[in-house]
C-alpha positions as MATLAB code, in Angstrom:
seq = 'MTNPPSYPRYLRLLSIAGSDSGGGAGIQADLKTFSALGCYGMTALAALTAQNTRGVTAIHPVPPAFLKAQLQAVLDDIGADAVKIGMLHSPEMVEVVAWAIDHYQLKKVVLDPVMVATSGDRLMAQETVQVLVGQLFPRATVVTPNLDEASLLLGRSVDDQAALEPAVADLLALGAQAVLVKGGHLPGSAVVDVLGLANGVRQRWESVRIATHNGHGTGCTLSSAIAVYLAQGHALREAVGLARAYILGAITSGADVRTGHGQGPLNHGFAPLPMGIVRN';
ca = [
      39.755 -121.241   31.159;
      41.428 -122.955   28.229;
      41.283 -121.535   24.727;
      39.029 -123.363   22.252;
      40.906 -125.702   19.927;
      42.252 -124.225   16.705;
      41.399 -126.036   13.486;
      42.124 -125.470    9.805;
      39.358 -124.124    7.604;
      38.807 -122.243    4.374;
      38.051 -118.548    4.128;
      34.260 -118.437    3.708;
      32.641 -115.985    1.277;
      28.873 -115.695    0.984;
      27.131 -114.165   -2.027;
      23.538 -112.984   -1.626;
      22.508 -112.167   -5.179;
      20.628 -113.163   -8.299;
      21.499 -115.940  -10.700;
      22.710 -115.162  -14.233;
      21.782 -118.109  -16.448;
      24.447 -116.975  -18.929;
      27.135 -117.373  -16.271;
      28.807 -113.978  -16.610;
      27.376 -111.959  -13.732;
      25.497 -112.381  -10.455;
      25.970 -115.465   -8.304;
      27.950 -117.202  -11.029;
      30.503 -114.389  -11.339;
      30.769 -114.202   -7.552;
      31.519 -117.902   -7.176;
      34.093 -117.792   -9.984;
      35.800 -114.837   -8.301;
      35.814 -116.469   -4.866;
      37.282 -119.641   -6.317;
      39.875 -117.853   -8.457;
      41.102 -115.958   -5.395;
      41.379 -119.096   -3.251;
      38.226 -118.888   -1.125;
      35.262 -121.157   -0.365;
      32.126 -119.713   -1.937;
      28.549 -120.068   -0.692;
      25.280 -118.624   -1.954;
      21.865 -117.417   -0.929;
      19.860 -116.980   -4.099;
      17.661 -113.880   -4.213;
      16.320 -114.213   -7.769;
      16.536 -116.243  -10.934;
      17.030 -114.467  -14.236;
      16.669 -115.621  -17.811;
      19.766 -113.841  -19.076;
      22.557 -114.066  -21.605;
      25.190 -111.761  -23.072;
      22.499 -109.728  -24.853;
      20.241 -108.959  -21.926;
      17.699 -110.050  -19.339;
      14.434 -111.482  -20.638;
      12.765 -112.543  -17.362;
      13.222 -112.277  -13.586;
      11.788 -114.746  -11.077;
      12.245 -113.523   -7.484;
      12.799 -116.031   -4.689;
      10.215 -115.777   -1.869;
      11.702 -113.813    1.070;
      11.039 -116.713    3.465;
      13.124 -119.005    1.271;
      15.950 -116.462    1.102;
      15.913 -116.401    4.902;
      15.967 -120.213    5.005;
      19.048 -120.248    2.760;
      20.821 -117.704    4.954;
      20.015 -119.634    8.104;
      21.164 -122.915    6.576;
      24.531 -121.492    5.541;
      25.258 -119.216    8.479;
      24.062 -121.522   11.268;
      26.356 -124.271   10.034;
      29.297 -122.801    8.115;
      29.435 -119.079    8.870;
      30.987 -116.392    6.689;
      34.155 -114.304    6.843;
      32.737 -111.764    4.412;
      29.533 -111.188    2.470;
      28.823 -109.738   -0.954;
      25.260 -108.514   -1.571;
      24.010 -108.038   -5.108;
      20.580 -108.017   -6.686;
      17.673 -107.756   -4.210;
      14.318 -107.458   -5.909;
      11.921 -106.311   -3.168;
      11.783 -104.432    0.151;
      10.993 -107.691    1.971;
      14.187 -109.262    0.665;
      16.208 -106.253    1.800;
      14.731 -106.619    5.274;
      15.662 -110.314    5.411;
      19.264 -109.482    4.550;
      19.382 -106.683    7.150;
      18.086 -109.176    9.738;
      20.820 -111.666    8.821;
      23.588 -109.051    9.107;
      22.400 -108.167   12.612;
      21.522 -111.670   13.798;
      24.818 -113.223   12.690;
      26.878 -110.096   13.432;
      28.347 -110.023    9.931;
      31.117 -107.418    9.872;
      32.625 -107.405    6.380;
      29.785 -106.643    3.994;
      30.130 -105.360    0.434;
      26.877 -104.000   -0.997;
      26.726 -103.801   -4.782;
      23.361 -102.084   -5.357;
      22.553 -103.897   -8.593;
      19.825 -101.888  -10.289;
      20.808 -101.889  -13.958;
      22.495 -104.675  -15.948;
      25.390 -104.014  -18.356;
      22.812 -104.336  -21.148;
      20.761 -101.496  -19.656;
      17.975 -103.714  -18.282;
      16.420 -102.506  -15.007;
      16.873 -105.153  -12.291;
      15.497 -103.489   -9.143;
      11.979 -102.205   -8.560;
      11.875  -98.498   -7.707;
      10.071  -99.089   -4.402;
      13.004 -101.203   -3.219;
      15.577  -98.421   -3.523;
      14.482  -96.409   -0.481;
      14.405  -99.504    1.730;
      17.827 -100.581    0.450;
      19.307  -97.206    1.366;
      17.697  -97.107    4.795;
      18.369 -100.703    5.791;
      21.627 -101.715    4.125;
      23.700  -98.566    3.574;
      24.443  -98.199    7.314;
      25.148 -101.931    7.695;
      27.559 -102.295    4.771;
      31.323 -101.899    5.010;
      31.293 -100.339    1.553;
      28.669  -99.618   -1.128;
      29.846  -99.975   -4.746;
      27.474  -98.333   -7.276;
      28.355  -97.771  -10.911;
      27.429  -94.495  -12.605;
      23.912  -95.601  -13.572;
      23.212  -96.816  -10.032;
      24.690  -93.696   -8.440;
      22.463  -91.602  -10.711;
      19.362  -93.563   -9.704;
      20.238  -93.357   -6.013;
      20.838  -89.595   -6.130;
      18.149  -88.641   -8.640;
      20.597  -86.803  -10.886;
      23.021  -87.627  -13.656;
      26.513  -88.745  -12.661;
      28.203  -88.811  -16.040;
      31.656  -87.224  -15.942;
      34.795  -87.249  -13.819;
      33.891  -83.963  -12.120;
      30.682  -85.548  -10.811;
      32.370  -88.488   -9.079;
      33.542  -86.916   -5.821;
      30.299  -84.960   -5.224;
      28.400  -88.223   -5.843;
      30.561  -90.004   -3.281;
      29.916  -87.262   -0.725;
      26.149  -87.308   -1.273;
      25.967  -91.112   -1.113;
      27.882  -91.038    2.175;
      25.301  -88.524    3.411;
      22.629  -91.194    2.832;
      24.171  -93.220    5.652;
      26.903  -95.333    4.076;
      30.164  -95.985    5.955;
      32.128  -95.972    2.693;
      31.266  -95.614   -0.993;
      33.166  -96.651   -4.114;
      31.713  -94.995   -7.212;
      32.833  -97.012  -10.237;
      33.544  -94.961  -13.348;
      33.742  -97.734  -15.897;
      30.914  -96.185  -17.930;
      32.651  -92.817  -18.278;
      33.474  -91.746  -21.838;
      37.109  -91.543  -22.816;
      40.265  -93.618  -22.579;
      40.533  -93.691  -18.768;
      38.556  -95.596  -16.137;
      38.312  -93.673  -12.864;
      36.999  -95.017   -9.560;
      36.636  -92.914   -6.406;
      36.446  -94.262   -2.844;
      35.144  -92.143   -0.009;
      34.989  -92.965    3.699;
      32.685  -91.342    6.215;
      35.724  -89.965    8.069;
      36.576  -87.777    5.064;
      39.263  -89.952    3.472;
      39.147  -90.043   -0.329;
      41.136  -92.130   -2.799;
      41.051  -92.085   -6.573;
      42.241  -94.784   -8.975;
      42.744  -94.305  -12.693;
      43.602  -96.931  -15.307;
      43.686  -97.116  -19.091;
      40.464  -98.428  -20.608;
      40.849 -101.907  -22.109;
      39.348 -102.282  -25.570;
      36.960 -105.253  -25.363;
      33.375 -106.333  -25.929;
      33.603 -108.465  -22.757;
      32.364 -106.294  -19.897;
      29.474 -108.392  -18.601;
      29.689 -108.871  -14.841;
      32.485 -106.409  -14.110;
      30.623 -104.809  -11.199;
      29.719 -108.150   -9.631;
      33.291 -109.344  -10.009;
      34.850 -106.225   -8.494;
      32.581 -106.223   -5.441;
      33.193 -109.945   -4.896;
      36.944 -109.444   -5.090;
      36.746 -106.608   -2.551;
      34.876 -108.959   -0.201;
      37.612 -111.586   -0.615;
      40.397 -109.169    0.238;
      38.464 -107.829    3.245;
      38.058 -111.422    4.464;
      41.806 -111.860    4.108;
      42.334 -108.988    6.526;
      43.191 -106.125    4.192;
      42.034 -102.618    5.029;
      39.344 -101.253    2.733;
      41.547  -99.027    0.565;
      44.034 -101.848    0.044;
      41.211 -104.308   -0.668;
      39.815 -102.030   -3.386;
      43.251 -101.609   -4.971;
      43.859 -105.365   -5.026;
      40.367 -106.009   -6.407;
      40.954 -103.489   -9.206;
      44.205 -105.236  -10.108;
      42.391 -108.585  -10.251;
      39.579 -107.329  -12.449;
      41.975 -105.576  -14.839;
      43.756 -108.894  -15.266;
      40.468 -110.715  -15.810;
      39.378 -108.208  -18.454;
      42.747 -108.103  -20.227;
      43.179 -111.863  -20.438;
      39.693 -112.360  -21.892;
      39.493 -109.234  -24.031;
      39.591 -111.023  -27.395;
      37.515 -114.095  -26.517;
      34.051 -114.456  -28.025;
      31.248 -115.786  -25.812;
      27.722 -115.225  -27.080;
      26.612 -112.376  -29.316;
      26.559 -109.461  -26.870;
      28.603 -108.295  -23.887;
      30.742 -111.333  -23.046;
      32.136 -112.313  -19.629;
      35.546 -111.769  -18.081;
      38.217 -114.433  -17.717;
      37.780 -114.937  -13.974;
      40.220 -117.822  -13.846;
      43.152 -116.158  -15.624;
      45.512 -116.814  -12.669;
      43.728 -119.072  -10.155;
      45.031 -119.382   -6.607;
      44.873 -122.579   -4.544;
      42.273 -122.744   -1.796;
      43.698 -120.920    1.179;
      43.490 -122.448    4.646;
      43.340 -120.427    7.850;
      43.085 -121.388   11.504;
      40.382 -120.213   13.871;
];
């Protein structure tokens, strides 16, 4: 038997998330991140939002059948080397995504359980949380909640550095393979993130907080960057470290820029890479 022919192609990154009409978070942030890091970005839209730097004023969910149609259209034809999952508004949408992961045997999946926007607006219905945990935690390569999301998932406050590692352990106990609890909302001059794997491995990153009013979309951007580095073949801990370096650069380079009247976006394109080409 001869080997199938090898051909050049782009690294393919799929975002399953909501749209941010203001362009700073959600699908828009994901696509900017994929492009900045040299990958081909694709989307399956789960919801539309009326949103800007000051907050979310309306959410219009996509029908689950149409989300499934988008996933089939992209994955039947193009495929995906890694997937980032963001805002999912209903249990039915969660089930569609779980079906796609199984049906297309998607292996590198970053789940950002988007429940609360930077502005504090609630983005996920409470009845969806239990289904998300049961269906997607076991299927994801890593789950990346911020402090507000970790608190909602665990039903208790996660609000200081001492609470991070216990939160990681308890989130892993819910069925996740790996959890990155993002400490960007911690008080103080340091930002601390903690990664935990189901095999007991833990890693902690700490960086100096950057003074800026431009923090909109940081969680979306970080999870998208992790997906890119996983697609490139990096191990999870290395992928998280590289993604943190990218997002720190994106925050720093856009720290003084004014966009809108609230929490502005990052500078995703501060050091864009050319589109990378791989061979099957």
